[in-house]
């Protein structure tokens, strides 16, 4: 009986922590922009993002100033300086090569 209560409590706590972290990963577009297939304008534009549209931030690479995002079911890249966060963003690491690059967004 104790074991079931423990696992139920642990699952509930994990679910609550995940929800809180997810809320911090949302950014808003400062203006209309393109969603690119990679972290530069050299990649193809794959969608348009409208002013104040919300985006789920996967991670950012400070070296190039771009963030990987999810928007309307599509995954792509936007310039990080064109995003604003309604809440303090979470710590994220993004793997651009074989080693992870740790950044705070």
Short mmCIF file of N, CA and C in Angstrom, two decimals:
data_model
loop_
_atom_site.label_atom_id
_atom_site.label_comp_id
_atom_site.label_asym_id
_atom_site.label_seq_id
_atom_site.Cartn_x
_atom_site.Cartn_y
_atom_site.Cartn_z
N UNK A 1 0.83 -1.19 0.00
CA UNK A 1 0.00 0.00 0.00
C UNK A 1 0.88 1.26 0.00
N UNK A 2 1.90 1.27 0.87
CA UNK A 2 2.80 2.43 0.94
C UNK A 2 3.46 2.68 -0.41
N UNK A 3 3.86 1.59 -1.08
CA UNK A 3 4.54 1.70 -2.36
C UNK A 3 3.66 2.41 -3.39
N UNK A 4 2.36 2.07 -3.44
CA UNK A 4 1.44 2.69 -4.39
C UNK A 4 1.28 4.19 -4.10
N UNK A 5 1.17 4.54 -2.81
CA UNK A 5 1.02 5.95 -2.45
C UNK A 5 2.27 6.74 -2.82
N UNK A 6 3.44 6.11 -2.59
CA UNK A 6 4.69 6.78 -2.90
C UNK A 6 4.79 7.07 -4.40
N UNK A 7 4.50 6.07 -5.22
CA UNK A 7 4.60 6.26 -6.67
C UNK A 7 3.56 7.25 -7.17
N UNK A 8 2.37 7.24 -6.61
CA UNK A 8 1.34 8.20 -7.00
C UNK A 8 1.78 9.62 -6.64
N UNK A 9 2.35 9.78 -5.44
CA UNK A 9 2.83 11.10 -5.02
C UNK A 9 3.99 11.57 -5.90
N UNK A 10 4.90 10.67 -6.20
CA UNK A 10 6.05 11.02 -7.04
C UNK A 10 5.59 11.42 -8.44
N UNK A 11 4.63 10.68 -8.99
CA UNK A 11 4.10 11.00 -10.32
C UNK A 11 3.43 12.37 -10.31
N UNK A 12 2.63 12.65 -9.29
CA UNK A 12 1.94 13.93 -9.19
C UNK A 12 2.94 15.08 -9.08
N UNK A 13 3.97 14.91 -8.27
CA UNK A 13 4.98 15.95 -8.12
C UNK A 13 5.73 16.19 -9.43
N UNK A 14 6.07 15.11 -10.13
CA UNK A 14 6.76 15.23 -11.40
C UNK A 14 5.89 15.94 -12.43
N UNK A 15 4.61 15.62 -12.47
CA UNK A 15 3.68 16.26 -13.39
C UNK A 15 3.58 17.75 -13.10
N UNK A 16 3.52 18.12 -11.83
CA UNK A 16 3.42 19.53 -11.46
C UNK A 16 4.69 20.28 -11.84
N UNK A 17 5.87 19.67 -11.63
CA UNK A 17 7.13 20.32 -11.98
C UNK A 17 7.24 20.50 -13.49
N UNK A 18 6.81 19.50 -14.26
CA UNK A 18 6.86 19.58 -15.71
C UNK A 18 5.98 20.71 -16.20
N UNK A 19 4.79 20.85 -15.64
CA UNK A 19 3.88 21.92 -16.06
C UNK A 19 4.48 23.29 -15.77
N UNK A 20 5.10 23.44 -14.62
CA UNK A 20 5.71 24.73 -14.27
C UNK A 20 6.86 25.06 -15.21
N UNK A 21 7.67 24.06 -15.55
CA UNK A 21 8.79 24.31 -16.45
C UNK A 21 8.30 24.65 -17.85
N UNK A 22 7.24 24.01 -18.30
CA UNK A 22 6.72 24.25 -19.64
C UNK A 22 6.23 25.68 -19.80
N UNK A 23 5.64 26.24 -18.76
CA UNK A 23 5.14 27.61 -18.84
C UNK A 23 6.28 28.59 -19.08
N UNK A 24 7.47 28.31 -18.57
CA UNK A 24 8.61 29.21 -18.73
C UNK A 24 9.23 29.12 -20.12
N UNK A 25 8.88 28.11 -20.90
CA UNK A 25 9.47 27.91 -22.22
C UNK A 25 8.72 28.65 -23.32
N UNK A 26 7.71 29.39 -22.99
CA UNK A 26 6.91 30.08 -23.99
C UNK A 26 7.46 31.49 -24.21
N UNK A 27 7.68 31.82 -25.48
CA UNK A 27 8.12 33.17 -25.85
C UNK A 27 7.10 33.75 -26.82
N UNK A 28 7.12 35.06 -26.97
CA UNK A 28 6.23 35.74 -27.91
C UNK A 28 7.08 36.43 -28.98
N UNK A 29 6.56 36.44 -30.20
CA UNK A 29 7.24 37.14 -31.29
C UNK A 29 7.08 38.64 -31.10
N UNK A 30 8.20 39.38 -31.11
CA UNK A 30 8.14 40.84 -30.97
C UNK A 30 7.53 41.49 -32.20
N UNK A 31 7.64 40.82 -33.34
CA UNK A 31 7.08 41.31 -34.60
C UNK A 31 6.92 40.12 -35.55
N UNK A 32 6.38 40.36 -36.72
CA UNK A 32 6.26 39.29 -37.70
C UNK A 32 7.65 38.88 -38.18
N UNK A 33 7.83 37.60 -38.41
CA UNK A 33 9.13 37.09 -38.84
C UNK A 33 8.97 35.75 -39.53
N UNK A 34 10.04 35.29 -40.11
CA UNK A 34 10.04 33.98 -40.76
C UNK A 34 10.60 32.92 -39.82
N UNK A 35 10.08 31.71 -39.96
CA UNK A 35 10.61 30.53 -39.28
C UNK A 35 11.53 29.84 -40.29
N UNK A 36 12.79 29.63 -39.91
CA UNK A 36 13.78 29.05 -40.82
C UNK A 36 14.07 27.59 -40.47
N UNK A 37 14.57 26.86 -41.45
CA UNK A 37 14.91 25.46 -41.27
C UNK A 37 16.19 25.23 -40.48
N UNK A 38 16.96 26.27 -40.21
CA UNK A 38 18.20 26.18 -39.45
C UNK A 38 18.55 27.52 -38.85
N UNK A 39 19.65 27.58 -38.09
CA UNK A 39 20.00 28.80 -37.35
C UNK A 39 20.70 29.89 -38.17
N UNK A 40 20.12 30.26 -39.31
CA UNK A 40 20.59 31.41 -40.08
C UNK A 40 19.61 31.65 -41.22
N UNK A 41 19.70 32.82 -41.82
CA UNK A 41 18.82 33.15 -42.95
C UNK A 41 19.25 32.43 -44.23
N UNK A 42 20.37 31.71 -44.16
CA UNK A 42 20.81 30.90 -45.31
C UNK A 42 19.95 29.65 -45.48
N UNK A 43 19.25 29.26 -44.43
CA UNK A 43 18.35 28.10 -44.51
C UNK A 43 17.02 28.54 -45.11
N UNK A 44 16.26 27.59 -45.67
CA UNK A 44 14.97 27.97 -46.26
C UNK A 44 13.96 28.45 -45.21
N UNK A 45 13.17 29.45 -45.57
CA UNK A 45 12.07 29.89 -44.71
C UNK A 45 10.95 28.86 -44.85
N UNK A 46 10.42 28.39 -43.72
CA UNK A 46 9.41 27.33 -43.78
C UNK A 46 8.04 27.79 -43.32
N UNK A 47 7.95 28.95 -42.69
CA UNK A 47 6.65 29.46 -42.23
C UNK A 47 6.79 30.93 -41.85
N UNK A 48 5.65 31.58 -41.69
CA UNK A 48 5.61 32.96 -41.20
C UNK A 48 5.06 32.94 -39.77
N UNK A 49 5.64 33.77 -38.93
CA UNK A 49 5.20 33.93 -37.55
C UNK A 49 4.66 35.35 -37.43
N UNK A 50 3.51 35.49 -36.81
CA UNK A 50 2.88 36.80 -36.70
C UNK A 50 3.24 37.48 -35.38
N UNK A 51 3.06 38.79 -35.33
CA UNK A 51 3.33 39.59 -34.13
C UNK A 51 2.57 39.02 -32.94
N UNK A 52 3.24 38.86 -31.82
CA UNK A 52 2.71 38.37 -30.54
C UNK A 52 2.29 36.90 -30.58
N UNK A 53 2.65 36.17 -31.63
CA UNK A 53 2.34 34.74 -31.67
C UNK A 53 3.22 34.03 -30.66
N UNK A 54 2.66 33.04 -29.96
CA UNK A 54 3.45 32.33 -28.95
C UNK A 54 4.21 31.18 -29.59
N UNK A 55 5.43 30.96 -29.07
CA UNK A 55 6.31 29.92 -29.57
C UNK A 55 6.84 29.13 -28.39
N UNK A 56 6.96 27.83 -28.54
CA UNK A 56 7.58 27.00 -27.51
C UNK A 56 9.07 26.94 -27.82
N UNK A 57 9.89 27.41 -26.91
CA UNK A 57 11.33 27.47 -27.13
C UNK A 57 11.97 26.14 -26.73
N UNK A 58 12.66 25.52 -27.69
CA UNK A 58 13.39 24.27 -27.44
C UNK A 58 14.74 24.59 -26.81
N UNK A 59 15.41 25.60 -27.33
CA UNK A 59 16.70 26.03 -26.82
C UNK A 59 17.28 27.12 -27.70
N UNK A 60 18.32 27.78 -27.21
CA UNK A 60 18.95 28.87 -27.96
C UNK A 60 20.46 28.65 -28.00
N UNK A 61 21.07 29.14 -29.04
CA UNK A 61 22.52 29.09 -29.19
C UNK A 61 23.04 30.52 -29.18
N UNK A 62 23.67 30.92 -28.09
CA UNK A 62 24.16 32.29 -27.95
C UNK A 62 25.25 32.62 -28.97
N UNK A 63 25.99 31.60 -29.41
CA UNK A 63 27.08 31.85 -30.36
C UNK A 63 26.56 32.45 -31.66
N UNK A 64 25.38 31.99 -32.10
CA UNK A 64 24.83 32.48 -33.36
C UNK A 64 23.60 33.36 -33.15
N UNK A 65 23.07 33.41 -31.92
CA UNK A 65 21.94 34.29 -31.61
C UNK A 65 20.59 33.80 -32.11
N UNK A 66 20.46 32.50 -32.33
CA UNK A 66 19.21 31.93 -32.83
C UNK A 66 18.63 30.96 -31.82
N UNK A 67 17.29 30.81 -31.86
CA UNK A 67 16.58 29.89 -30.97
C UNK A 67 15.78 28.88 -31.79
N UNK A 68 15.81 27.63 -31.36
CA UNK A 68 15.00 26.59 -31.98
C UNK A 68 13.64 26.61 -31.29
N UNK A 69 12.56 26.63 -32.07
CA UNK A 69 11.22 26.77 -31.52
C UNK A 69 10.25 25.80 -32.18
N UNK A 70 9.12 25.62 -31.50
CA UNK A 70 7.98 24.88 -32.05
C UNK A 70 6.83 25.87 -32.17
N UNK A 71 6.21 25.91 -33.34
CA UNK A 71 5.09 26.82 -33.55
C UNK A 71 4.12 26.16 -34.54
N UNK A 72 2.87 26.09 -34.17
CA UNK A 72 1.84 25.50 -35.02
C UNK A 72 2.24 24.13 -35.56
N UNK A 73 2.85 23.32 -34.71
CA UNK A 73 3.24 21.97 -35.11
C UNK A 73 4.51 21.88 -35.95
N UNK A 74 5.16 23.01 -36.20
CA UNK A 74 6.40 23.00 -36.98
C UNK A 74 7.58 23.35 -36.09
N UNK A 75 8.71 22.72 -36.38
CA UNK A 75 9.94 22.98 -35.65
C UNK A 75 10.87 23.76 -36.57
N UNK A 76 11.45 24.83 -36.05
CA UNK A 76 12.36 25.63 -36.86
C UNK A 76 13.14 26.60 -35.99
N UNK A 77 13.76 27.58 -36.62
CA UNK A 77 14.65 28.52 -35.94
C UNK A 77 14.24 29.96 -36.20
N UNK A 78 14.41 30.80 -35.17
CA UNK A 78 14.16 32.24 -35.28
C UNK A 78 15.31 32.98 -34.60
N UNK A 79 15.46 34.26 -34.96
CA UNK A 79 16.48 35.08 -34.30
C UNK A 79 16.06 35.33 -32.86
N UNK A 80 16.94 35.04 -31.92
CA UNK A 80 16.62 35.16 -30.50
C UNK A 80 16.27 36.57 -30.06
N UNK A 81 16.87 37.58 -30.69
CA UNK A 81 16.59 38.96 -30.27
C UNK A 81 15.22 39.45 -30.73
N UNK A 82 14.50 38.63 -31.47
CA UNK A 82 13.15 39.00 -31.92
C UNK A 82 12.08 38.33 -31.07
N UNK A 83 12.50 37.74 -29.95
CA UNK A 83 11.57 37.09 -29.02
C UNK A 83 11.51 37.86 -27.71
N UNK A 84 10.38 37.76 -27.05
CA UNK A 84 10.24 38.30 -25.70
C UNK A 84 9.58 37.23 -24.85
N UNK A 85 9.96 37.17 -23.58
CA UNK A 85 9.42 36.16 -22.68
C UNK A 85 8.49 36.80 -21.68
N UNK A 86 7.23 36.32 -21.60
CA UNK A 86 6.30 36.87 -20.61
C UNK A 86 6.66 36.46 -19.18
N UNK A 87 7.43 35.37 -19.04
CA UNK A 87 7.90 34.92 -17.73
C UNK A 87 9.39 34.65 -17.85
N UNK A 88 10.06 34.46 -16.73
CA UNK A 88 11.48 34.17 -16.74
C UNK A 88 11.71 32.82 -17.40
N UNK A 89 12.55 32.74 -18.44
CA UNK A 89 12.76 31.48 -19.15
C UNK A 89 13.52 30.45 -18.32
N UNK A 90 13.31 29.20 -18.68
CA UNK A 90 13.99 28.09 -18.01
C UNK A 90 15.38 27.89 -18.60
N UNK A 91 16.23 27.20 -17.87
CA UNK A 91 17.56 26.85 -18.35
C UNK A 91 17.40 25.73 -19.38
N UNK A 92 18.05 25.85 -20.51
CA UNK A 92 17.96 24.86 -21.57
C UNK A 92 19.33 24.57 -22.14
N UNK A 93 19.54 23.36 -22.57
CA UNK A 93 20.74 22.99 -23.32
C UNK A 93 20.28 22.54 -24.69
N UNK A 94 21.03 22.89 -25.70
CA UNK A 94 20.67 22.47 -27.06
C UNK A 94 21.89 21.82 -27.69
N UNK A 95 21.71 20.68 -28.30
CA UNK A 95 22.80 19.91 -28.88
C UNK A 95 22.93 20.23 -30.36
N UNK A 96 23.90 21.06 -30.72
CA UNK A 96 24.10 21.43 -32.12
C UNK A 96 25.13 20.53 -32.80
N UNK A 97 25.98 19.93 -32.00
CA UNK A 97 26.98 19.00 -32.54
C UNK A 97 26.90 17.75 -31.68
N UNK A 98 28.04 17.17 -31.40
CA UNK A 98 28.06 15.98 -30.55
C UNK A 98 28.06 16.33 -29.08
N UNK A 99 28.55 17.51 -28.74
CA UNK A 99 28.54 17.93 -27.33
C UNK A 99 27.46 18.99 -27.15
N UNK A 100 26.82 18.98 -26.01
CA UNK A 100 25.73 19.93 -25.74
C UNK A 100 26.29 21.31 -25.44
N UNK A 101 25.60 22.32 -25.91
CA UNK A 101 25.94 23.70 -25.62
C UNK A 101 24.93 24.18 -24.59
N UNK A 102 25.38 24.57 -23.41
CA UNK A 102 24.48 24.97 -22.33
C UNK A 102 24.29 26.49 -22.38
N UNK A 103 23.04 26.89 -22.44
CA UNK A 103 22.73 28.32 -22.50
C UNK A 103 21.56 28.63 -21.59
N UNK A 104 21.47 29.87 -21.17
CA UNK A 104 20.30 30.35 -20.46
C UNK A 104 19.57 31.27 -21.42
N UNK A 105 18.29 30.99 -21.61
CA UNK A 105 17.51 31.81 -22.55
C UNK A 105 16.57 32.70 -21.80
#
